[in-house]
Amino acid sequence: MRFFQKNTPLFARLGYFISFIILFILAVIAVEFFVGNGDGIWFDYDLRLIGFRIVAWAVGLVSLYVGIRQSPPTVQNILLSLASVFFVIYGVETVVGWIHDAGQKSSPTSGPQYAGPAYDSSYAFDEFLGRKPIPSHNFKWVKTMNGKPVIDIVMHVDSLSRRITPFADSTTAKRDKYALFFGCSFTYGDAVNDNETMPYYFQKDNVGYQAYNYGFFGYSPRHMLARLQHQDLTKQIAQKQGFAVYTYIEDHVNRAIPSAGWIGMYDGYFPDVVESTMQTDGVYRFVHPLKYRFGMMVFKSKVRQHFAMDFPFAYRPKDYELTANLIKKSQEEYKKQFKNDRFYVVIYPDAVKKDSPMIGLLKARGINVIDYRNLFPFPSKKYQLQHDGHPNPEAHRLLMEQLTKELKTKGVI
């Protein structure tokens, strides 16, 4: 009671201030209701959010002041240090935010303005994968330039959330072997038709095989491992003999860590992994709510956006180790299900940094690596889509042509 009696004048002033802010915001909202559309947003400013922030800042500053004033010297020093660090970070973030936003507004818009595709309408929630292609769904992938469609295709997905790989002809050839393809949008075939993906071109050139596309936008080794640990793929595939391929690009390290940028881009909807056992267990944003919120805070930071940074700033040895361990565990899960060791990692052309240790780490773990870094230049105009950063059909065809030759040489097919 003595604490409140001692600070009664201060709390009274705080109460007056909060009451004034609430009444003022309500008055402005009332004006907006009659002259605007009544949604509480005026000139792109959310009035309710502004009011809440002002009140929160007032309560926070008063609490900090009282805490410092009433605390012993040691606690005062700690609080002052923490407050100083906070205000420096907040100040830098605010100033850089002004600079960044001003630069965005003043940047020229004479170049092509792209929009789409609407990825949100392509996936559904999954308790282990986080996101998966909507089962039995046709997703219309459209990208526009200056308001006009420049890529307009339909992606067909089967009941098991796999992109459908159509047969090249209507022949009734006996396809008694399987070819499983794991990976990200490169495998899934972002911005290309069903008959222009990597699995399609492999199946077209190898009539005894049926290809299954387990890739998807933004997938990583985490997703491959989660599929193999929580689904019995042998029940999804008619054939008993075959092989599996995982297509690796260097950006998969970002997704395996995961980096703050990737937490933000995928909103934390990806498999969580217990690193000590390499067991996938639930969805990251729900298993690690504090890490998820911190990652989102970093992702939304104006400093990160302005300087195009990510956290961590560079791949560390342990990041490569984790990625390699995820792929190794996936190989073991594949072998456990399919009773063979025909599991291959394809290194995508030009996708690995010159100093990347990934190939050595994979080979040291006994994984079959097919190194196509020098197969063709990527990214390049010849092998990249004109209006998108992903590989074009010719890149997919050439890679599968070479894979067929490689596997025939090894006696796999």
XYZ file of C-alpha atoms in Angstrom:
413
model
C 0.000 0.000 0.000
C 2.852 2.404 0.828
C 4.176 1.915 -2.713
C 0.907 3.092 -4.281
C 0.426 5.903 -1.746
C 3.942 7.152 -2.442
C 3.360 7.204 -6.199
C -0.280 8.302 -6.206
C 0.352 11.586 -8.085
C 2.294 9.791 -10.792
C -0.366 7.105 -11.268
C -3.071 9.769 -11.317
C -1.301 11.622 -14.126
C -0.902 8.347 -16.005
C -4.633 7.671 -15.620
C -5.497 11.156 -16.901
C -3.184 10.684 -19.885
C -4.630 7.252 -20.781
C -8.187 8.562 -20.478
C -7.341 11.501 -22.737
C -5.763 9.246 -25.369
C -8.721 6.847 -25.338
C -11.252 9.663 -25.682
C -9.204 11.344 -28.414
C -8.841 8.134 -30.431
C -12.551 7.390 -30.034
C -13.355 10.882 -31.317
C -11.100 10.447 -34.342
C -12.592 6.991 -35.027
C -16.087 8.557 -34.864
C -15.068 11.182 -37.413
C -13.566 8.458 -39.636
C -16.799 6.477 -39.309
C -18.827 9.316 -40.807
C -16.385 10.623 -43.434
C -14.541 7.362 -44.229
C -15.607 3.741 -44.601
C -15.838 2.979 -40.895
C -12.992 0.477 -40.686
C -10.937 2.454 -38.145
C -8.154 3.117 -40.658
C -7.549 6.666 -41.844
C -4.955 7.536 -44.501
C -3.457 4.041 -44.049
C -3.078 4.548 -40.278
C -4.795 2.072 -37.959
C -6.241 4.385 -35.304
C -6.886 1.625 -32.764
C -3.355 0.313 -33.072
C -1.924 3.818 -32.678
C -3.956 4.362 -29.522
C -2.886 1.032 -28.070
C 0.787 1.764 -28.772
C 0.646 5.198 -27.155
C -0.951 3.754 -24.025
C 1.496 0.841 -23.963
C 4.475 3.216 -24.260
C 3.108 5.410 -21.463
C 2.569 2.459 -19.125
C 5.973 1.023 -20.018
C 7.863 4.280 -19.426
C 6.111 4.940 -16.123
C 6.795 1.381 -14.987
C 10.463 1.758 -15.944
C 10.698 5.065 -14.094
C 9.093 3.679 -10.953
C 11.198 0.517 -11.154
C 14.433 2.501 -11.367
C 13.366 4.945 -8.662
C 12.305 2.280 -6.154
C 15.099 -0.252 -6.785
C 18.485 -0.686 -5.077
C 21.555 0.661 -6.954
C 22.499 -2.675 -8.546
C 19.025 -3.192 -10.013
C 18.953 0.451 -11.107
C 22.151 -0.018 -13.096
C 20.799 -3.166 -14.747
C 17.518 -1.481 -15.674
C 19.280 1.607 -17.020
C 21.628 -0.542 -19.117
C 18.769 -2.579 -20.559
C 16.744 0.552 -21.249
C 19.723 2.188 -22.984
C 20.281 -0.837 -25.227
C 16.577 -0.991 -26.056
C 16.301 2.677 -26.989
C 19.469 2.548 -29.123
C 18.153 -0.474 -31.059
C 14.705 1.083 -31.350
C 16.183 4.363 -32.516
C 18.350 2.729 -35.174
C 15.398 0.628 -36.359
C 13.187 3.720 -36.571
C 15.696 5.871 -38.450
C 16.616 3.113 -40.898
C 12.888 2.458 -41.351
C 12.338 6.076 -42.397
C 15.241 5.875 -44.837
C 14.063 2.540 -46.241
C 10.451 3.638 -46.693
C 11.518 6.917 -48.281
C 13.728 5.024 -50.711
C 10.892 2.678 -51.590
C 8.569 5.572 -52.352
C 11.137 7.477 -54.421
C 12.438 4.496 -56.397
C 11.556 4.578 -60.095
C 8.618 2.462 -61.247
C 9.350 2.585 -64.950
C 10.497 -1.061 -65.004
C 8.180 -4.059 -65.231
C 5.843 -4.466 -62.268
C 5.295 -8.135 -61.420
C 2.529 -9.610 -59.271
C 1.652 -13.160 -58.255
C 1.396 -16.032 -58.063
C -1.091 -16.456 -55.208
C 0.781 -19.195 -53.354
C -1.612 -18.925 -50.383
C -4.267 -20.713 -52.424
C -1.972 -23.650 -53.236
C -1.367 -25.214 -49.823
C -3.169 -26.628 -46.791
C -2.026 -27.132 -43.206
C -0.374 -30.408 -42.252
C 0.460 -31.399 -38.684
C 3.913 -32.683 -39.635
C 4.849 -30.860 -42.847
C 3.384 -27.510 -41.841
C 2.205 -26.906 -45.388
C 1.422 -29.321 -48.175
C -0.185 -29.046 -51.606
C -3.957 -29.077 -51.293
C -4.977 -32.692 -52.059
C -6.928 -33.345 -55.279
C -6.553 -29.704 -56.250
C -5.831 -27.734 -59.404
C -3.753 -24.648 -58.626
C -3.782 -21.848 -61.180
C -0.244 -20.397 -61.184
C -0.438 -16.883 -62.638
C 2.174 -14.135 -62.737
C 1.360 -10.774 -64.248
C 3.600 -8.014 -65.613
C 2.097 -4.527 -65.589
C -1.285 -6.150 -65.017
C -1.071 -8.607 -67.929
C -0.471 -12.374 -67.457
C 2.964 -13.514 -68.629
C 2.799 -16.998 -67.055
C -0.560 -18.728 -66.761
C -0.567 -22.461 -66.054
C -2.493 -25.019 -64.011
C -0.768 -27.417 -61.608
C -2.618 -30.647 -60.859
C -2.222 -32.369 -57.474
C -3.353 -35.879 -56.550
C -5.092 -37.080 -53.381
C -1.741 -37.634 -51.612
C -0.525 -34.052 -52.155
C 1.847 -34.972 -54.976
C 2.005 -33.043 -58.207
C 0.672 -35.264 -60.952
C 3.252 -36.457 -63.462
C 1.403 -37.269 -66.700
C 2.562 -39.988 -69.074
C 4.131 -38.782 -72.297
C 1.840 -40.930 -74.461
C -1.159 -43.207 -74.264
C 0.788 -46.463 -74.520
C 0.164 -49.158 -71.953
C 3.825 -49.755 -71.211
C 4.407 -51.704 -68.027
C 5.884 -49.345 -65.466
C 7.088 -51.766 -62.817
C 9.621 -49.468 -61.129
C 9.328 -46.217 -59.229
C 11.367 -43.011 -59.223
C 10.754 -40.777 -56.204
C 11.676 -37.105 -56.502
C 12.114 -35.012 -53.345
C 13.033 -31.347 -53.227
C 11.730 -27.805 -53.414
C 10.122 -25.741 -56.178
C 12.874 -26.847 -58.585
C 11.578 -30.418 -58.227
C 7.930 -29.466 -58.004
C 8.213 -27.404 -61.175
C 7.463 -23.829 -60.198
C 5.957 -21.878 -63.118
C 6.050 -24.794 -65.598
C 3.341 -27.183 -66.802
C 2.829 -30.723 -65.524
C 4.595 -32.036 -68.636
C 7.635 -29.787 -68.141
C 8.881 -30.869 -64.703
C 11.930 -32.944 -63.838
C 9.878 -36.033 -62.896
C 8.002 -35.779 -66.187
C 11.132 -35.706 -68.349
C 12.655 -38.632 -66.475
C 9.471 -40.680 -66.849
C 9.258 -39.773 -70.528
C 12.775 -41.101 -71.216
C 12.372 -44.233 -69.073
C 9.139 -45.992 -69.959
C 9.668 -48.698 -67.334
C 9.493 -46.146 -64.529
C 6.687 -44.205 -62.931
C 7.842 -40.910 -61.392
C 6.364 -39.506 -58.185
C 6.766 -35.814 -57.395
C 7.141 -35.178 -53.644
C 8.538 -31.658 -54.031
C 6.777 -28.396 -53.215
C 7.358 -24.656 -52.995
C 9.844 -23.855 -50.227
C 10.499 -27.441 -49.179
C 13.770 -28.529 -47.593
C 15.434 -31.645 -46.136
C 13.126 -31.165 -43.141
C 10.089 -31.862 -45.316
C 11.603 -34.927 -46.969
C 12.462 -36.351 -43.560
C 9.013 -35.600 -42.150
C 7.360 -37.368 -45.095
C 9.502 -40.449 -44.617
C 9.050 -40.533 -40.838
C 5.309 -39.935 -40.677
C 4.051 -41.528 -43.892
C 4.489 -45.044 -45.183
C 5.371 -44.218 -48.772
C 5.399 -47.893 -49.746
C 1.595 -47.778 -49.402
C 1.440 -44.778 -51.742
C 3.450 -46.407 -54.513
C 2.406 -49.429 -56.571
C 5.901 -50.556 -57.577
C 8.340 -52.470 -55.357
C 11.642 -51.592 -57.025
C 13.162 -48.245 -57.884
C 15.154 -45.366 -56.446
C 14.834 -41.914 -54.859
C 16.423 -38.578 -55.740
C 16.759 -35.456 -53.629
C 17.657 -32.296 -55.574
C 19.862 -30.021 -53.470
C 20.385 -26.285 -53.850
C 22.500 -24.190 -51.485
C 19.483 -22.267 -50.207
C 18.314 -25.462 -48.504
C 20.820 -24.700 -45.735
C 18.792 -21.563 -44.930
C 15.697 -23.694 -44.609
C 17.357 -26.426 -42.578
C 18.744 -24.044 -39.907
C 16.180 -22.274 -40.150
C 17.291 -18.676 -40.783
C 15.207 -15.698 -39.663
C 14.466 -14.936 -43.310
C 13.067 -18.377 -43.865
C 11.030 -18.341 -40.659
C 9.396 -15.189 -41.965
C 8.909 -16.324 -45.549
C 7.257 -19.579 -44.478
C 5.676 -18.065 -41.340
C 7.130 -20.891 -39.255
C 5.018 -23.534 -40.994
C 7.639 -26.231 -41.520
C 8.632 -29.412 -39.652
C 10.417 -29.096 -36.346
C 13.405 -31.392 -35.824
C 14.877 -32.662 -32.568
C 18.525 -32.392 -33.593
C 19.821 -34.906 -31.054
C 17.690 -37.690 -32.572
C 16.891 -36.246 -36.029
C 13.213 -36.899 -35.325
C 10.640 -34.536 -36.823
C 8.021 -33.591 -34.280
C 5.261 -31.118 -35.036
C 5.401 -27.689 -36.669
C 8.167 -25.222 -35.800
C 6.008 -22.193 -34.954
C 3.990 -24.184 -32.418
C 6.875 -26.163 -30.905
C 9.114 -23.077 -30.530
C 6.778 -20.071 -30.106
C 9.510 -17.802 -28.654
C 12.030 -18.650 -31.396
C 9.297 -18.171 -33.970
C 8.356 -14.733 -32.633
C 11.996 -13.654 -32.461
C 12.540 -14.866 -36.018
C 9.487 -12.950 -37.220
C 10.688 -9.830 -35.415
C 14.064 -10.056 -37.167
C 12.366 -10.842 -40.488
C 10.189 -7.727 -40.260
C 13.080 -5.523 -39.139
C 13.621 -2.495 -41.382
C 17.375 -2.833 -40.817
C 17.284 -6.371 -42.227
C 15.168 -5.290 -45.176
C 17.208 -2.196 -45.997
C 20.572 -3.943 -45.918
C 19.224 -7.238 -47.359
C 20.601 -9.177 -44.394
C 19.620 -12.448 -42.828
C 20.360 -14.059 -39.494
C 22.679 -15.827 -39.200
C 24.678 -13.561 -41.516
C 26.587 -16.463 -43.116
C 26.420 -20.243 -43.078
C 28.365 -21.756 -40.199
C 29.964 -25.210 -40.182
C 27.232 -26.467 -37.864
C 24.578 -25.298 -40.365
C 26.068 -27.463 -43.094
C 26.404 -30.329 -40.611
C 22.720 -30.090 -39.698
C 21.662 -30.050 -43.358
C 23.843 -33.067 -44.142
C 22.495 -34.911 -41.080
C 18.906 -34.281 -42.193
C 19.652 -35.736 -45.616
C 21.500 -38.696 -44.062
C 18.568 -39.452 -41.766
C 16.237 -39.233 -44.755
C 18.408 -41.777 -46.569
C 18.134 -44.119 -43.577
C 14.344 -43.709 -43.403
C 14.080 -44.377 -47.134
C 16.169 -47.540 -46.773
C 14.046 -48.668 -43.823
C 10.861 -48.377 -45.894
C 11.989 -49.540 -49.328
C 14.685 -52.048 -48.323
C 17.278 -50.673 -50.754
C 20.030 -48.040 -50.684
C 19.307 -46.477 -54.075
C 19.012 -42.976 -52.669
C 20.796 -40.182 -54.560
C 21.427 -36.490 -53.965
C 21.649 -34.405 -57.123
C 23.625 -31.179 -56.699
C 21.910 -28.627 -58.908
C 24.064 -26.722 -61.462
C 25.907 -23.699 -60.069
C 23.825 -23.885 -56.905
C 26.712 -24.517 -54.494
C 29.131 -21.850 -53.325
C 32.747 -22.523 -54.272
C 33.717 -22.937 -50.637
C 30.693 -25.029 -49.686
C 31.608 -28.211 -47.778
C 28.268 -29.875 -48.528
C 29.427 -32.411 -51.109
C 32.242 -33.598 -48.848
C 29.882 -33.854 -45.864
C 27.374 -35.927 -47.831
C 30.010 -38.289 -49.198
C 31.536 -38.693 -45.729
C 28.121 -39.917 -44.570
C 27.952 -42.552 -47.263
C 25.398 -40.769 -49.436
C 25.418 -41.215 -53.214
C 26.115 -37.761 -54.644
C 25.641 -36.798 -58.294
C 27.451 -33.524 -58.877
C 25.928 -31.451 -61.688
C 27.361 -28.074 -60.685
C 29.001 -27.691 -64.087
C 26.270 -29.237 -66.231
C 24.988 -25.844 -67.381
C 25.189 -22.266 -66.099
C 22.456 -21.321 -63.667
C 21.062 -18.789 -63.272
C 21.292 -17.741 -66.910
C 18.869 -16.542 -69.574
C 19.135 -19.808 -71.483
C 18.051 -21.985 -68.572
C 15.896 -19.603 -66.557
C 12.292 -18.587 -67.083
C 11.952 -15.193 -68.721
C 9.634 -13.752 -66.077
C 10.635 -15.840 -63.068
C 13.798 -16.905 -61.288
C 13.143 -20.645 -61.511
C 14.562 -23.088 -64.075
C 12.802 -23.350 -67.417
C 11.648 -26.613 -69.062
C 14.894 -26.951 -71.009
C 16.878 -26.946 -67.758
C 14.622 -29.679 -66.355
C 14.902 -31.739 -69.552
C 18.665 -31.467 -69.764
C 19.153 -32.376 -66.092
C 16.975 -35.473 -66.423
C 18.666 -36.487 -69.653
C 21.994 -36.428 -67.848
C 20.561 -38.223 -64.796
C 19.292 -41.017 -67.025
C 22.755 -41.448 -68.559
C 24.375 -41.381 -65.109
C 22.059 -43.974 -63.589
C 22.423 -46.244 -66.606
C 26.199 -46.040 -66.279
C 25.898 -46.984 -62.597
C 23.620 -49.905 -63.468
C 20.713 -48.478 -61.475
C 18.277 -48.338 -64.415
